[in-house]
Every structure is written in structure tokens, then in C-alpha cells.
Amino acid sequence: MKRLLCFLALTLAAILAGCGKPDFSDAEKKTIASLALNTLPLLKPDTTNRFADVPAAAALGSTLFFDVGMSRDGAVSCSTCHKIDRQFQDDLPQAVGVGRTNRRTMPLAGVARDPWFFWDGRRDSLWAQALTPLENPLEQAGNRAAYAHYIKARFGERFERIFGPLPDFSGIPLNASPLGTDAEKAAWNAMSDAQRDAVNRVYANIGKAIAAFERSIEPAQTRFDRFALDLFTGAEPKDGAAFSREEILGLKLFIGKANCVTCHNGPRFTDNGFHNTGVPPVAGLPPDRGRIDAVAQAEADPFNCFGAYRDGDVSACGELRFMVKDAPELIRAYKTPSLRGAATRPPYMHAGQFSSLDEVVAHYAKAAPSVEGVSEIHPLQLSDRERAALVAFLKTLSE
Amino acid sequence: MRSVRQNVVRRRGTGLASLWRYLLAGLGLAALLVGVLAVVYLTAPQSAQPIAPDVSRTKNTDNGLFVASFAPERGVVRQGELQSWLLTLKTKAGAPVEGAAITISGGMPQHNHGLPTSPQATDYLGDGRYRIEGVKFTMSGWWQLHFAISATAGSDTVLFNVVL
């Protein structure tokens, strides 16, 4: 009898001792481990850019990234919108360069690991992406002939040490581009094939230098990562890594009932895919159909992986080669953003549609249908407490 | 609740009467807990896990024309990476099926979305083996790959489930 009572008392003690600790199933633990930053694989080489890991190229790329000389009006650089002290974004619903754009500036941590670039993925490499804002009339608004002349005048020797001798620019107009003003287009069309190729080559190398720099922008450890590591190793959480009950509930919802992890998965919290999530368009902006309209642009880009300016062989072009081209689910599909650091950089979504994480969670719970195409999001029954818990969890990815 | 436990442990042996009192209290609490747990377990909804899909890598095609096998070319399935797989087609009698035209579709039945890439049969490797390139699984879960096969013996289809 006494033994039995002792046993019961000890069992009770054991049960009570377990109370304060997070209690995850093995499947949950596995998912949590897959989200932790320590599972981020090393950055793969980019064979399409043979300067991707050349330090001098990255250093020049960093100079160019911050250089307002790289714009039509001499006032805008990449860093005007991608601010180094703001996670390489600008806190605006729609970016402002030479003009006001139609989309939100994307943060850049870990961007070199993506297969597609922009909210709609209309570029297939980091170096081809960099060439787009340089000529976009709303962003840096320059033209490739002007950039080539500028590079030669301002960085000539430094550029040549990395990329080899610059071509002879005599006879090349000061302003010319296939995408520019009518005058710039006419000037471009009047150039010889060899001249156009020479300018394109310098232009591609500008992109390759900037891409080499961007490869160094990586996500940082967060409180979530320390929590996940402790959970994995069984160590007592330390230095504020312990999660509150609310944060644990939020994490469980994120990987469970709320289904967030189906798209926001892996150590960057993104599947690198495109999804229609029913985010409403912004009144007054031009129509935006997302991925469906980006496919043709990616294919037509002369700087894409199939183009003449790729280094290495064509085996690197699998994403472009096997791209989905015409499925209905591409309508108003946008790239799944990483959620690392998201809590401290509102507004949210491709055109800054939501100004707080509360609004984002309310959007997912309601799952309003998309204005065009079909949203993949299904309504969620979430109590106020559960909504707050999801937000509390997202904040642990910014601490 | 914690302090009760500590008391149970600490005060044991400080006189028979109090020991009994604490043990009885402990017993009462334990009984309560068992009751609560029983209610929770009995009323919990049945686990929402669907019946596991058939993940066999070798199958008869839907009309029984061919025997198809589908496996990753390098043996392992990696999430988030473009991979090539091999589709091997044999007749019922075991002869390799040559010159087949193959189209591929698929998606995630539980999420209502298709494949993130468009895989294609890019190469015939002999012995009924076709290389399927551009396969990519962007999330864990239940994926389906559907093959429409057309060869001299006729046309048939087959569906493979891949669970990550």
C-alpha cells in the first residue's frame, strides 16, 4: 500500500514537472528543426556568373550598389530603395526612385538562394535582375550605353582588372538602349551588332559585379533559431531564447492548424514558389497579374540563362527550361516572401497592401477570394488569442 | 501546483499523520488528473491524418498495358531542388517499351495546386528507361505525378504518389 502511494505521488510529481515545458510531437519537432537557420545549406556557386565569388567583383558591386551616379538624374542608387540599415528595403508600400513604382521593395537577405527574382519572378538570375532597375524609367532610369561610358570614365581600370579590357567606345552614342526613350531606341538601332554586343557585355558585367556583392547579404540568427536549437539538443533555453506560452502556441499554429508552413517552409520560410493568396489589388495602380505575365518576360530577356551573356554551360538553366508557362494558378501568383525579419518591416505584400501583421493574419483567416484567378488560401477558424499568438511567433523571427 | 509537488517530496517523513495527509492529497490530485486526461482523450477528434497514399514505385498502368517504375535517378529525393527521375516502361511480358511519347502533370491533391515546374521526358536511356528532368518538390507532403504514355502498343496512364 505504502509503495503504491509513493509511486502515485512520484508519478504526479513527474506530470507536474512537465507542465512549464513546451510539449511538441516528434513530427512538430522535425518541422521546427527544418525551419532553423542552422539547416540553411551553404550558398551554391553560380556557374552562370564566373565572377560570383571573386572578391574584387563583389567590392566593385558594392560600390555600384551605393553609387547614385548609376541613375539618369544622379540621385538614385540601388540603396535608395534597398537601405542597408533597413534590411535592404525602404518601409514604403510602393518604392520611389526617379518615379513612383507599382510594387514594394523586397528585402534582400538570402536572395542569392532564389531561383526567380521580383515578386513575379520575371528574371532568372541575380545578375540579370540587377540590370532591370538600372533601365526602369521609374527606378534608376538610365540606359545601358550611358552606363558603359560611365563605368569606363569612373571605374575603368578597376573594372578591367576584373573583367578584362573594355571595348573601344568611340562611335558608341552617349545614350542608347533597346528599352529607352524613342531617341535612345533609335540610337541603339543605328549601332552595329558588334557595338551592341560590346555594350551588352559591359552591362552584363555590371550586373555580375552587383550580384557578387548581393551574395554576401545573408539572414541573421534570431530568437526562434536559438529556441529551435535548444529544443533539438534538449538544452535548457538560455539568454531569453525560451518561448512564452503565447509564442509556443503561435509556432504550433504556424506549423499546424494555420497551414502557414506549407508555403513558408525551410530555413528561409519560403518555398521559392508563386502562389495566389487572394491579396487584393491597390486602387489606382495599373493592373497587376503577377506570375502569369512574368513568364514571357523571363523568356524574352536577352540576359536570361539561355542568352549569350551566361557563363558556364546550359545545364545551369533548369529553372528556365522547366518553368511552368501557362497554368491558371499563375494568375495573380506572387513569390512567397521570407518571413525572417518581417515583423520589423511593415508594410506587407507585393504592393504594401497590409500595414501590420495583425492585418496579414486577419487576411489569412478570412481568405477572401482573389479578384482574378483562384486563391490557394482557405478560411481559418482562429480565436483572437490564436491570432495574437501567430503574430507573437512571427516577432520571434525578428529578435 | 509546483509547490504542492515540492511539499510532497520535502515533507515526507515529518510525522506519520502529515505524510498521510499529503499522500492522500496527492492521490486525490492524481485521480483528478487521470479523469481530466481521460475526458480529453475520449473527446478529442479522430486524428485528421488521411489514409496513406500508395507510394509504390512500380505499378501497372491504369489499363494494364505497361508496367511502370518511377525512381529518382540519384536514389534520394531532395526537397526544393530540381532533380531528374527515371521512368522505366516494360510490357507485361517484361520487354522494354521504346519510342514512347510521355507527358507529365501533377500537383498536391491536398493543396489544390499543380507542380511548381513542368517536368519533361528529355532522354531515352535504353532498356525502357526514360529520363524525366525538371522534377521539383517545394514542400513536404503528398505529391502526385501523372504520366500519359503513348507507344506503338497503345496509350495508357499511370499515377505515382510521392510523400515527402
XYZ file of C-alpha atoms in Angstrom:
563
model
C 0.000 0.000 0.000
C 2.708 2.448 1.006
C 4.713 1.585 -2.131
C 1.675 2.202 -4.293
C 1.111 5.600 -2.721
C 4.751 6.515 -3.149
C 4.529 5.507 -6.788
C 1.425 7.634 -7.314
C 2.994 10.625 -5.607
C 6.109 10.334 -7.762
C 4.032 9.956 -10.943
C 2.128 13.084 -10.016
C 5.386 14.909 -9.361
C 6.665 13.859 -12.781
C 3.479 15.019 -14.528
C 3.528 18.370 -12.767
C 7.207 18.911 -13.524
C 6.405 18.650 -17.232
C 3.873 21.475 -17.091
C 6.041 24.507 -17.857
C 7.957 22.965 -20.748
C 6.940 23.149 -24.408
C 5.447 19.928 -25.495
C 5.874 19.102 -29.191
C 5.177 15.887 -31.053
C 8.051 14.275 -32.955
C 6.533 15.468 -36.231
C 6.361 19.023 -34.881
C 9.956 18.836 -33.710
C 11.042 17.693 -37.143
C 9.255 20.606 -38.799
C 10.677 23.098 -36.308
C 14.184 21.772 -36.951
C 13.661 22.206 -40.709
C 12.917 25.920 -40.189
C 16.010 26.688 -38.127
C 18.770 28.757 -39.683
C 21.415 26.099 -38.987
C 19.813 23.950 -41.709
C 20.458 26.646 -44.341
C 22.821 24.978 -46.815
C 25.972 26.724 -47.980
C 25.417 29.100 -50.853
C 25.911 27.184 -54.103
C 28.272 28.555 -56.741
C 26.523 30.416 -59.571
C 28.073 28.958 -62.697
C 26.235 31.473 -64.889
C 28.343 34.240 -63.294
C 32.013 33.320 -63.141
C 32.691 36.443 -61.044
C 30.071 35.484 -58.430
C 32.685 34.590 -55.822
C 35.512 36.912 -56.926
C 36.127 39.329 -54.021
C 37.199 42.229 -56.269
C 33.975 41.862 -58.244
C 31.911 41.896 -55.034
C 33.776 45.003 -53.843
C 33.078 46.816 -57.116
C 29.483 45.587 -56.955
C 29.112 47.083 -53.510
C 30.436 50.419 -54.798
C 27.946 50.366 -57.650
C 25.077 49.347 -55.348
C 25.526 52.551 -53.319
C 26.531 54.853 -56.211
C 23.875 57.435 -57.124
C 25.899 58.097 -60.276
C 24.229 54.926 -61.549
C 20.997 56.738 -62.477
C 19.593 59.184 -65.000
C 19.229 62.018 -62.506
C 22.318 61.214 -60.436
C 20.163 60.882 -57.328
C 19.108 57.215 -57.133
C 21.098 54.053 -56.406
C 20.045 50.531 -55.513
C 20.455 51.579 -51.886
C 17.889 54.376 -52.246
C 15.272 51.621 -52.010
C 17.337 48.746 -50.605
C 18.587 50.514 -47.473
C 21.432 48.732 -45.713
C 20.187 49.619 -42.211
C 16.566 48.645 -43.008
C 17.056 45.018 -44.131
C 17.700 46.347 -47.643
C 14.135 47.636 -48.071
C 12.512 51.055 -47.557
C 9.371 50.667 -45.380
C 7.170 52.077 -48.167
C 4.079 50.404 -49.671
C 5.437 51.151 -53.159
C 9.043 52.034 -53.888
C 10.038 55.519 -55.052
C 13.003 56.054 -57.355
C 13.122 58.520 -60.222
C 9.352 57.924 -60.231
C 6.863 56.063 -58.049
C 6.808 52.325 -58.813
C 3.903 49.875 -58.510
C 5.448 47.361 -56.147
C 7.007 47.145 -52.706
C 10.795 46.995 -52.355
C 11.865 43.463 -51.469
C 14.322 42.860 -48.604
C 17.479 41.095 -49.801
C 18.647 38.730 -47.022
C 19.435 35.355 -48.579
C 18.253 36.490 -52.019
C 21.126 34.717 -53.796
C 19.441 31.399 -52.963
C 16.350 32.161 -55.010
C 15.642 30.647 -58.416
C 13.486 33.629 -59.531
C 13.619 37.344 -58.830
C 10.984 40.066 -58.308
C 7.522 39.492 -56.832
C 6.517 37.843 -60.104
C 9.853 36.147 -60.853
C 10.432 37.805 -64.224
C 14.209 37.386 -64.016
C 16.084 34.103 -63.602
C 19.410 35.203 -62.130
C 20.617 37.719 -59.613
C 22.853 39.387 -62.206
C 20.092 39.666 -64.817
C 17.821 41.102 -62.109
C 20.278 43.909 -61.303
C 20.103 45.188 -64.898
C 16.350 45.769 -64.696
C 16.080 48.679 -62.196
C 19.045 50.391 -63.885
C 16.941 50.924 -67.020
C 13.456 51.060 -65.473
C 12.214 54.658 -66.033
C 10.612 54.653 -62.549
C 13.718 53.372 -60.747
C 17.210 54.393 -61.902
C 16.000 55.367 -65.369
C 19.371 55.159 -67.111
C 20.344 53.468 -70.372
C 22.994 50.840 -70.983
C 25.196 52.924 -73.320
C 25.350 55.690 -70.728
C 26.238 53.146 -68.004
C 29.013 51.698 -70.177
C 30.505 55.166 -70.726
C 30.148 55.988 -67.017
C 31.903 52.769 -65.958
C 34.806 53.419 -68.312
C 35.219 57.006 -67.143
C 34.770 56.408 -63.442
C 35.979 52.834 -62.758
C 37.845 51.963 -65.987
C 40.992 50.360 -64.564
C 39.270 48.713 -61.621
C 36.685 47.238 -63.971
C 39.300 45.996 -66.440
C 41.322 44.270 -63.709
C 38.293 42.095 -63.028
C 36.572 41.707 -66.384
C 39.387 42.255 -68.886
C 39.884 45.107 -71.360
C 36.918 47.384 -72.054
C 35.995 47.719 -75.728
C 36.666 50.818 -77.813
C 33.734 53.137 -77.141
C 34.485 55.657 -79.892
C 31.445 55.836 -82.119
C 29.128 54.485 -79.459
C 26.384 57.013 -78.698
C 26.268 58.530 -75.204
C 22.675 57.391 -74.728
C 21.277 54.252 -76.329
C 19.191 51.266 -75.270
C 16.596 48.945 -76.779
C 14.319 49.831 -73.841
C 14.790 53.597 -73.520
C 13.154 56.702 -74.948
C 12.444 56.877 -78.666
C 15.727 58.709 -79.220
C 17.649 56.079 -77.232
C 15.983 53.275 -79.162
C 16.809 54.945 -82.475
C 20.429 55.368 -81.394
C 20.540 51.698 -80.366
C 19.121 50.558 -83.684
C 21.703 52.612 -85.546
C 24.578 50.822 -83.813
C 26.347 47.824 -85.374
C 25.776 44.341 -83.960
C 29.325 44.346 -82.642
C 28.785 47.663 -80.853
C 25.516 46.475 -79.331
C 27.183 43.293 -78.144
C 30.108 45.258 -76.676
C 27.734 47.463 -74.661
C 25.615 44.486 -73.577
C 28.731 42.712 -72.369
C 29.807 45.629 -70.186
C 26.227 45.930 -68.964
C 26.028 42.222 -68.065
C 29.308 42.527 -66.157
C 27.867 45.421 -64.129
C 25.084 43.032 -63.120
C 27.573 40.268 -62.331
C 29.591 42.577 -60.034
C 26.456 43.720 -58.189
C 25.258 40.111 -57.879
C 28.630 39.114 -56.398
C 28.080 41.751 -53.708
C 24.469 40.688 -53.046
C 25.600 37.121 -52.386
C 27.044 38.337 -49.096
C 23.643 39.529 -47.801
C 22.502 36.644 -45.599
C 19.808 36.246 -42.920
C 20.882 36.550 -39.268
C 20.235 34.268 -36.273
C 17.009 35.015 -34.429
C 15.460 34.095 -31.105
C 13.465 31.415 -32.933
C 16.695 29.782 -34.153
C 18.115 29.668 -30.634
C 14.845 28.196 -29.370
C 14.823 25.572 -32.137
C 18.417 24.626 -31.438
C 17.745 24.225 -27.710
C 14.665 22.134 -28.468
C 16.728 19.958 -30.752
C 19.667 19.453 -28.424
C 17.475 19.251 -25.307
C 19.414 22.103 -23.682
C 17.711 24.431 -21.198
C 16.733 27.597 -23.124
C 19.061 30.447 -22.185
C 19.604 34.157 -22.866
C 15.928 34.846 -23.497
C 15.675 32.014 -26.019
C 12.805 30.476 -24.051
C 9.421 30.944 -25.705
C 6.396 32.243 -23.851
C 3.231 30.152 -23.886
C 1.817 32.543 -26.479
C 4.843 32.160 -28.765
C 4.692 28.380 -28.463
C 1.004 28.434 -29.370
C 1.821 30.670 -32.356
C 4.567 28.312 -33.530
C 2.243 25.316 -33.207
C -0.435 27.110 -35.232
C 2.103 28.190 -37.849
C 3.245 24.624 -38.476
C -0.166 23.092 -37.760
C -3.751 24.273 -37.974
C -2.971 27.571 -39.753
C -1.021 25.791 -42.539
C 1.475 28.641 -42.916
C 4.373 26.223 -43.210
C 3.048 24.705 -46.425
C 4.381 27.761 -48.289
C 6.624 29.462 -45.724
C 8.910 26.458 -45.256
C 12.615 25.696 -44.894
C 15.135 27.871 -43.057
C 14.162 30.974 -45.068
C 10.441 30.418 -44.545
C 9.796 30.282 -48.279
C 9.209 27.530 -50.807
C 10.588 29.847 -53.531
C 7.321 29.306 -55.367
C 4.494 31.504 -56.621
C 1.015 31.441 -55.132
C -2.240 33.301 -55.429
C -3.140 34.139 -51.839
C -6.027 36.479 -52.624
C -4.150 39.669 -51.737
C -6.323 42.475 -53.156
C -5.000 44.899 -55.791
C -4.295 48.518 -54.821
C -6.779 51.021 -56.243
C -5.188 53.404 -58.696
C -2.252 51.166 -59.673
C -2.079 49.602 -63.143
C -3.425 46.029 -63.465
C -1.026 43.503 -61.929
C -1.490 39.833 -62.806
C 1.630 38.501 -61.105
C 3.441 35.405 -62.324
C 1.257 34.759 -65.387
C 2.566 37.912 -67.093
C 6.161 37.350 -65.976
C 6.716 34.088 -67.847
C 7.021 35.703 -71.271
C 9.284 38.426 -69.869
C 11.658 35.867 -68.359
C 11.769 34.037 -71.683
C 12.349 37.198 -73.718
C 15.115 38.645 -71.527
C 18.361 38.690 -73.558
C 20.275 38.330 -70.266
C 18.430 35.163 -69.209
C 20.166 31.827 -68.720
C 19.724 30.817 -72.367
C 21.179 34.128 -73.577
C 24.646 34.972 -74.910
C 25.893 36.551 -71.656
C 25.660 33.499 -69.422
C 28.956 31.983 -68.267
C 29.283 28.221 -67.876
C 27.110 25.699 -69.636
C 23.411 25.431 -70.241
C 22.910 22.711 -67.610
C 22.506 25.568 -65.090
C 19.299 26.684 -66.818
C 16.918 24.045 -65.452
C 14.569 26.542 -63.806
C 14.029 28.417 -67.063
C 13.866 25.245 -69.107
C 11.288 23.552 -66.910
C 9.342 26.690 -65.944
C 5.556 26.358 -65.718
C 4.274 28.584 -68.514
C 0.536 28.697 -68.706
C -1.208 27.156 -65.699
C -4.265 29.086 -64.437
C -2.787 29.085 -60.945
C -0.136 31.576 -62.132
C -2.792 34.308 -62.281
C -2.074 36.811 -59.525
C 0.508 34.428 -58.088
C 3.403 36.129 -56.293
C 6.641 34.880 -54.855
C 6.415 33.573 -51.292
C 8.472 36.075 -49.274
C 10.811 35.026 -46.481
C 9.322 35.813 -43.078
C 12.654 36.373 -41.360
C 12.724 39.946 -40.120
C 9.199 40.603 -41.428
C 7.813 41.802 -38.067
C 10.061 44.871 -38.070
C 9.499 45.951 -41.654
C 5.857 46.714 -42.431
C 4.023 47.232 -44.754
C 3.416 43.792 -46.278
C 2.691 42.087 -49.601
C 3.702 42.919 -53.176
C 2.274 46.423 -53.134
C 2.244 47.093 -49.390
C -1.428 46.178 -49.106
C -1.343 45.499 -45.340
C 0.184 47.778 -42.766
C 0.526 45.347 -39.839
C 0.960 41.664 -39.069
C -2.489 41.738 -37.443
C -3.921 42.685 -40.826
C -1.907 39.928 -42.526
C -3.217 37.283 -40.115
C -6.776 38.612 -40.466
C -6.377 38.293 -44.239
C -5.339 34.636 -43.948
C -8.169 33.849 -41.511
C -10.789 35.410 -43.763
C -9.315 34.044 -47.008
C -11.278 36.366 -49.269
C -11.442 35.139 -52.878
C -8.989 36.598 -55.376
C -10.164 39.334 -57.755
C -8.792 37.154 -60.544
C -7.649 33.534 -60.529
C -8.185 31.273 -57.520
C -6.701 31.851 -54.081
C -4.966 28.861 -52.520
C -5.877 30.069 -49.023
C -8.792 28.502 -47.159
C -10.621 30.235 -44.287
C -9.267 29.509 -40.807
C -11.188 29.410 -37.537
C -8.825 31.431 -35.344
C -9.750 32.899 -31.974
C -8.413 36.347 -31.032
C -5.922 34.612 -28.778
C -4.706 32.411 -31.637
C -4.315 35.395 -33.991
C -2.267 37.236 -31.401
C -0.185 34.085 -30.875
C 0.660 33.832 -34.591
C 1.826 37.447 -34.558
C 3.837 36.826 -31.378
C 5.545 33.903 -33.073
C 6.365 35.930 -36.206
C 8.034 38.503 -33.946
C 10.499 35.870 -32.723
C 11.865 35.845 -36.292
C 12.945 39.465 -35.869
C 14.644 39.332 -32.476
C 0.935 23.230 -8.488
C 4.726 23.128 -8.358
C 4.780 23.922 -4.651
C 2.438 21.055 -3.892
C 4.902 18.722 -5.531
C 7.795 20.141 -3.582
C 5.858 19.749 -0.372
C 5.076 16.167 -1.181
C 8.725 15.472 -1.641
C 10.139 17.573 1.170
C 7.722 16.878 3.962
C 7.796 13.126 3.635
C 8.893 11.640 6.934
C 7.999 14.634 9.142
C 5.498 12.580 11.099
C 3.100 9.922 10.010
C -0.077 11.978 10.158
C 1.112 14.738 7.861
C 2.681 12.226 5.487
C -0.650 10.501 5.118
C -2.428 13.765 4.638
C -0.095 14.774 1.812
C -0.156 11.399 0.181
C -3.939 11.388 0.231
C -3.986 14.870 -1.253
C -1.553 13.653 -3.886
C -3.726 10.650 -4.584
C -6.776 12.869 -4.958
C -4.952 15.170 -7.362
C -3.657 12.238 -9.374
C -7.161 10.794 -9.667
C -8.445 14.190 -10.808
C -5.698 14.404 -13.403
C -6.392 10.923 -14.718
C -10.056 11.871 -15.011
C -9.300 15.074 -16.901
C -6.878 13.301 -19.226
C -9.422 10.571 -19.884
C -12.042 13.158 -20.857
C -9.552 14.943 -23.125
C -8.508 11.744 -24.867
C -12.017 10.379 -25.243
C -13.469 13.578 -26.655
C -10.504 14.501 -28.898
C -11.472 14.394 -32.590
C -10.112 11.454 -34.519
C -6.709 12.269 -35.925
C -7.129 14.087 -39.237
C -4.429 12.038 -40.960
C -5.719 10.805 -44.321
C -5.265 7.214 -45.319
C -1.682 6.945 -46.518
C -1.484 7.045 -50.327
C 0.047 4.133 -52.201
C 3.688 5.096 -52.646
C 4.891 2.029 -54.513
C 7.489 2.830 -57.129
C 6.389 0.113 -59.575
C 2.831 -0.166 -60.881
C 0.693 -1.499 -63.681
C -0.555 1.362 -65.827
C -4.256 2.151 -65.498
C -5.403 -0.038 -68.424
C -2.799 -2.679 -67.757
C -0.844 -2.009 -70.940
C 2.553 -1.449 -69.292
C 4.445 -1.949 -66.061
C 5.910 1.395 -65.000
C 8.597 2.175 -62.408
C 9.452 5.654 -61.226
C 12.513 6.454 -59.093
C 14.929 9.358 -58.528
C 17.955 8.967 -60.787
C 20.389 9.533 -57.913
C 18.436 7.463 -55.409
C 17.436 10.200 -52.949
C 14.574 12.698 -53.059
C 15.654 16.228 -52.132
C 13.104 18.917 -51.308
C 13.443 22.233 -53.154
C 15.905 21.081 -55.822
C 15.488 20.293 -59.487
C 16.078 16.589 -59.869
C 15.939 14.016 -62.600
C 13.980 10.803 -62.179
C 13.782 7.671 -64.302
C 10.547 6.267 -65.656
C 11.010 2.676 -66.761
C 8.376 1.154 -69.050
C 8.048 -2.555 -69.726
C 5.339 -4.609 -71.332
C 3.528 -7.215 -69.255
C 5.896 -9.755 -70.728
C 8.862 -7.711 -69.497
C 10.027 -6.304 -72.848
C 11.273 -2.689 -72.768
C 8.855 -0.135 -74.268
C 10.756 2.015 -76.768
C 9.894 5.257 -78.527
C 7.166 6.246 -76.066
C 5.816 9.807 -76.010
C 5.376 10.873 -72.392
C 3.625 13.896 -70.930
C 3.718 14.711 -67.248
C 1.370 16.592 -64.959
C 0.652 16.527 -61.260
C 0.440 18.509 -58.077
C -0.586 18.303 -54.452
C -4.111 16.934 -54.073
C -4.496 18.351 -50.562
C -3.450 21.878 -51.513
C -5.153 22.275 -54.860
C -2.047 23.263 -56.681
C -0.087 21.825 -59.546
C 3.607 21.152 -59.877
C 5.975 24.121 -59.397
C 7.874 23.074 -62.549
C 6.964 21.314 -65.809
C 8.996 18.111 -65.855
C 9.746 16.617 -69.264
C 10.992 13.330 -70.653
C 14.326 14.501 -72.061
C 16.218 11.332 -72.933
C 15.777 7.668 -73.763
C 18.474 5.683 -71.971
C 17.681 2.259 -73.441
C 16.082 -0.769 -71.802
C 12.744 1.031 -71.413
C 14.252 3.807 -69.283
C 13.264 7.446 -69.855
C 14.937 10.358 -68.064
C 12.383 12.762 -66.560
C 14.067 16.101 -65.874
C 12.845 19.185 -64.009
C 11.110 17.422 -61.116
C 10.938 19.655 -58.040
C 9.056 19.266 -54.770
C 8.833 22.574 -52.970
C 7.209 21.385 -49.773
C 6.806 18.280 -47.678
C 3.570 16.378 -48.045
C 1.735 14.305 -50.602
C 2.607 14.889 -54.260
C 1.199 13.162 -57.333
C 2.843 12.702 -60.719
C 0.654 11.652 -63.572
C 2.118 10.198 -66.775
C 0.340 9.916 -70.103
C 2.235 7.360 -72.170
C 1.766 6.715 -75.827
C 3.701 3.948 -77.602
C 3.149 1.547 -80.501
C 1.356 -0.855 -78.156
C -1.186 1.886 -77.363
C -1.771 4.720 -74.889
C -2.101 4.429 -71.161
C -1.735 6.462 -67.992
C -0.218 5.922 -64.586
C -0.141 7.910 -61.354
C 2.685 7.836 -58.822
C 2.391 9.215 -55.295
C 5.466 10.705 -53.669
C 5.277 11.559 -49.973
C 7.978 13.813 -48.545
